[in-house]
Short mmCIF file of C-alpha atoms and ligand atoms in Angstrom, two decimals:
data_model
loop_
_atom_site.label_atom_id
_atom_site.label_comp_id
_atom_site.label_asym_id
_atom_site.label_seq_id
_atom_site.Cartn_x
_atom_site.Cartn_y
_atom_site.Cartn_z
CA UNK A 17 -14.52 -5.62 16.38
CA UNK A 18 -11.34 -4.01 15.02
CA UNK A 19 -11.80 -0.96 12.94
CA UNK A 20 -9.97 -1.12 9.58
CA UNK A 21 -9.63 1.78 7.38
CA UNK A 22 -8.11 1.69 3.91
CA UNK A 23 -6.97 4.97 2.24
CA UNK A 24 -5.73 4.56 -1.29
CA UNK A 25 -4.75 6.64 -4.42
CA UNK A 26 -5.18 5.05 -7.93
CA UNK A 27 -5.12 6.62 -11.43
CA UNK A 28 -6.21 3.90 -13.76
CA UNK A 29 -8.08 1.83 -11.19
CA UNK A 30 -5.56 -0.94 -10.47
CA UNK A 31 -4.94 -0.02 -6.84
CA UNK A 32 -8.57 0.90 -6.44
CA UNK A 33 -9.61 -2.68 -7.35
CA UNK A 34 -7.23 -4.16 -4.94
CA UNK A 35 -8.46 -1.74 -2.12
CA UNK A 36 -12.00 -2.89 -2.79
CA UNK A 37 -10.99 -6.46 -2.66
CA UNK A 38 -9.11 -6.00 0.49
CA UNK A 39 -12.24 -3.99 1.94
CA UNK A 40 -14.56 -6.85 1.21
CA UNK A 41 -12.24 -9.38 2.78
CA UNK A 42 -11.42 -7.38 5.85
CA UNK A 43 -14.76 -5.68 6.47
CA UNK A 44 -13.04 -2.48 6.15
CA UNK A 45 -13.86 0.98 4.65
CA UNK A 46 -11.98 2.07 1.56
CA UNK A 47 -11.61 5.88 0.97
CA UNK A 48 -9.79 7.49 -1.88
CA UNK A 49 -7.07 9.87 -0.43
CA UNK A 50 -8.55 12.60 -2.67
CA UNK A 51 -11.82 12.28 -0.54
CA UNK A 52 -10.28 11.57 2.70
CA UNK A 53 -10.04 13.65 5.87
CA UNK A 54 -8.24 12.93 9.10
CA UNK A 55 -11.02 10.74 10.37
CA UNK A 56 -9.92 8.14 7.79
CA UNK A 57 -6.66 7.54 9.83
CA UNK A 58 -8.64 6.91 13.09
CA UNK A 59 -8.56 3.12 13.10
CA UNK A 60 -7.01 0.14 14.85
CA UNK A 61 -5.38 -0.81 11.42
CA UNK A 62 -4.74 1.79 8.84
CA UNK A 63 -3.98 0.43 5.34
CA UNK A 64 -2.42 2.88 2.86
CA UNK A 65 -2.50 2.09 -0.80
CA UNK A 66 -0.64 3.83 -3.72
CA UNK A 67 0.40 2.89 -7.14
CA UNK A 68 3.85 4.04 -8.35
CA UNK A 69 4.09 6.78 -10.98
CA UNK A 70 6.63 9.02 -12.66
CA UNK A 71 9.87 7.25 -11.80
CA UNK A 72 9.34 5.80 -8.42
CA UNK A 73 6.90 8.35 -7.10
CA UNK A 74 3.63 8.46 -5.19
CA UNK A 75 0.40 8.40 -7.15
CA UNK A 76 -0.77 11.98 -7.92
CA UNK A 77 -3.56 12.15 -5.29
CA UNK A 78 -1.25 11.08 -2.64
CA UNK A 79 1.27 13.85 -3.67
CA UNK A 80 -1.30 16.30 -2.40
CA UNK A 81 -2.75 13.92 0.25
CA UNK A 82 0.41 13.40 2.11
CA UNK A 83 -0.08 16.49 3.90
CA UNK A 84 -3.06 14.80 5.69
CA UNK A 85 -0.67 12.18 6.96
CA UNK A 86 1.73 14.77 8.12
CA UNK A 87 -1.04 16.29 10.32
CA UNK A 88 -2.16 13.02 12.05
CA UNK A 89 -0.68 11.32 14.87
CA UNK A 90 -0.15 7.57 14.21
CA UNK A 91 1.56 6.65 17.52
CA UNK A 92 0.38 3.35 18.81
CA UNK A 93 -1.57 2.51 15.49
CA UNK A 94 -0.72 -0.35 13.23
CA UNK A 95 -0.24 0.62 9.53
CA UNK A 96 0.06 -1.55 6.49
CA UNK A 97 0.73 -0.46 2.95
CA UNK A 98 -0.04 -1.89 -0.51
CA UNK A 99 -0.09 -0.88 -4.04
CA UNK A 100 0.39 -1.85 -7.80
CA UNK A 101 3.41 -1.32 -9.93
CA UNK A 102 5.12 -2.63 -13.08
CA UNK A 103 8.03 -4.72 -12.30
CA UNK A 104 9.20 -5.13 -15.93
CA UNK A 105 8.61 -1.69 -17.38
CA UNK A 106 9.96 0.05 -14.12
CA UNK A 107 12.33 -2.61 -12.93
CA UNK A 108 14.41 -0.04 -10.93
CA UNK A 109 11.54 1.57 -9.17
CA UNK A 110 8.97 -1.31 -8.75
CA UNK A 111 6.28 -0.28 -6.22
CA UNK A 112 8.61 2.49 -4.75
CA UNK A 113 5.45 4.24 -3.40
CA UNK A 114 5.06 1.44 -0.78
CA UNK A 115 8.39 2.37 0.56
CA UNK A 116 7.47 6.21 0.65
CA UNK A 117 4.11 5.61 2.29
CA UNK A 118 5.81 3.13 4.88
CA UNK A 119 8.46 5.70 5.75
CA UNK A 120 5.84 8.35 6.21
CA UNK A 121 3.69 6.20 8.47
CA UNK A 122 6.69 5.19 10.66
CA UNK A 123 7.82 8.88 10.87
CA UNK A 124 4.08 9.61 12.18
CA UNK A 125 4.77 7.08 14.93
CA UNK A 126 3.01 4.00 13.47
CA UNK A 127 4.13 0.38 13.80
CA UNK A 128 4.43 -1.10 10.22
CA UNK A 129 2.77 -4.63 9.86
CA UNK A 130 2.11 -6.70 6.80
CA UNK A 131 5.56 -7.20 5.24
CA UNK A 132 5.94 -9.72 2.48
CA UNK A 133 9.03 -11.63 1.49
CA UNK A 134 10.66 -10.23 -1.62
CA UNK A 135 11.48 -13.84 -2.83
CA UNK A 136 7.82 -14.04 -3.95
CA UNK A 137 8.55 -11.61 -6.73
CA UNK A 138 10.97 -11.21 -9.58
CA UNK A 139 14.24 -9.32 -9.64
CA UNK A 140 13.04 -5.81 -9.79
CA UNK A 141 14.76 -3.15 -7.78
CA UNK A 142 12.50 -1.38 -5.26
CA UNK A 143 12.79 1.26 -2.54
CA UNK A 144 10.11 -0.71 -0.87
CA UNK A 145 12.32 -3.72 -0.22
CA UNK A 146 14.13 -3.73 3.16
CA UNK A 147 16.03 -6.78 4.46
CA UNK A 148 14.61 -9.07 1.87
CA UNK A 149 11.06 -8.00 2.36
CA UNK A 150 8.63 -5.59 0.73
CA UNK A 151 7.37 -3.22 3.45
CA UNK A 152 3.78 -4.16 2.23
CA UNK A 153 1.90 -5.98 -0.48
CA UNK A 154 3.31 -5.28 -3.77
CA UNK A 155 1.02 -6.04 -6.80
CA UNK A 156 1.92 -6.27 -10.53
CA UNK A 157 -1.27 -6.21 -12.49
CA UNK A 158 0.69 -5.40 -15.57
CA UNK A 159 2.77 -8.63 -15.71
CA UNK A 160 1.29 -11.04 -13.29
CA UNK A 161 -2.32 -10.07 -12.74
CA UNK A 162 -3.07 -13.77 -12.27
CA UNK A 163 -1.28 -13.62 -8.83
CA UNK A 164 -3.13 -10.59 -7.64
CA UNK A 165 -6.18 -12.23 -6.09
CA UNK A 166 -4.20 -14.95 -4.25
CA UNK A 167 -1.76 -12.38 -2.99
CA UNK A 168 -4.52 -10.18 -1.67
CA UNK A 169 -6.21 -13.08 -0.02
CA UNK A 170 -3.02 -14.30 1.70
CA UNK A 171 -2.17 -10.74 2.89
CA UNK A 172 -5.67 -10.09 4.21
CA UNK A 173 -5.54 -13.35 6.02
CA UNK A 174 -2.26 -12.40 7.72
CA UNK A 175 -3.45 -8.99 8.73
CA UNK A 176 -6.59 -10.59 10.24
CA UNK A 177 -4.33 -12.84 12.22
CA UNK A 178 -2.59 -10.00 13.99
CA UNK A 179 -5.74 -8.02 14.78
C1 FMN B 18 4.12 7.06 -16.93
C2 FMN B 18 4.08 5.93 -15.85
C3 FMN B 18 4.96 5.77 -14.96
C4 FMN B 18 5.06 4.57 -14.05
N1 FMN B 18 6.01 4.49 -13.19
C5 FMN B 18 6.11 3.49 -12.53
C6 FMN B 18 7.18 3.21 -11.54
O1 FMN B 18 8.10 4.07 -11.34
N2 FMN B 18 7.20 2.04 -10.79
C7 FMN B 18 6.22 1.00 -10.88
O2 FMN B 18 6.30 0.05 -10.30
N3 FMN B 18 5.29 1.25 -11.91
C8 FMN B 18 5.10 2.38 -12.50
N4 FMN B 18 4.05 2.56 -13.41
C9 FMN B 18 3.02 1.41 -13.55
C10 FMN B 18 1.81 1.76 -12.70
O3 FMN B 18 2.18 1.88 -11.40
C11 FMN B 18 0.98 0.62 -12.84
O4 FMN B 18 0.27 0.70 -14.22
C12 FMN B 18 -0.11 0.66 -11.92
O5 FMN B 18 -0.92 -0.66 -11.90
C13 FMN B 18 -1.21 1.69 -12.00
O6 FMN B 18 -2.03 1.63 -10.92
P1 FMN B 18 -3.35 2.51 -10.63
O7 FMN B 18 -4.34 2.37 -11.71
O8 FMN B 18 -3.80 2.25 -9.39
O9 FMN B 18 -2.76 3.99 -10.68
C14 FMN B 18 4.03 3.67 -14.27
C15 FMN B 18 3.00 3.78 -15.22
C16 FMN B 18 3.15 4.86 -16.14
C17 FMN B 18 1.94 4.89 -17.24
#
C-alpha cells in the first residue's frame, strides 16, 4: 500500500481540519510542520498544506519549517499541495502559499500532482494559479465553507486514482 504523508501548517485550525479530513480519506498520517522531521517527507505521496498569511505568505510554522524541505531530496517523489485562504478579504493573494510550497517542492525535485481547475473558484488573483489551474487544492473556509468537504473528497479521490 502506498505511503502517504501530510505535513501542514495551520494557525487557527482551518488547514489542520482539512489535513485531518484528507488523512482519514487517504489513510495518511498528518503531521504539523512544527513537529515534523525529515522522515515526514519519506513517502510515495507527500501532501504539503499551508494557509496563507500576511499578504500572500506561508503560514508561520512553515516560515521556519521550509528549511526542512530545503534539506530533503524529493527527486522521484510525487507531491501535492493544499491550504485555506480568504478569496474575498485577500483577493490579490488568495491561497498564495500553495504556489510557494509547490515551487519549493519542484525545486527539490518533486513531480507536482493534484492540480485543480481555477474555473471552480471566483475571480481572486493568486500566485498559486498557473495556466488556469491552482497548483493544488485551494480551500476558502471564510467565504465558501460549504464547498470544503466536497472539494476535499473529490481531491482525495483524484489522488487515490494516481497512486
Ligand atoms: C492577518 C491575516 C492575513 C491573511 N492573509 C491572507 C492572504 O494573503 N491570502 C489568503 O488567501 N488568505 C489570507 N488570510 C486568511 C487565512 O488564510 C484564512 O483565515 C485561513 O483559513 C486560515 O487558516 P489556518 O487556520 O489553517 O491558519 C489572512 C488572514 C489574516 C487574519
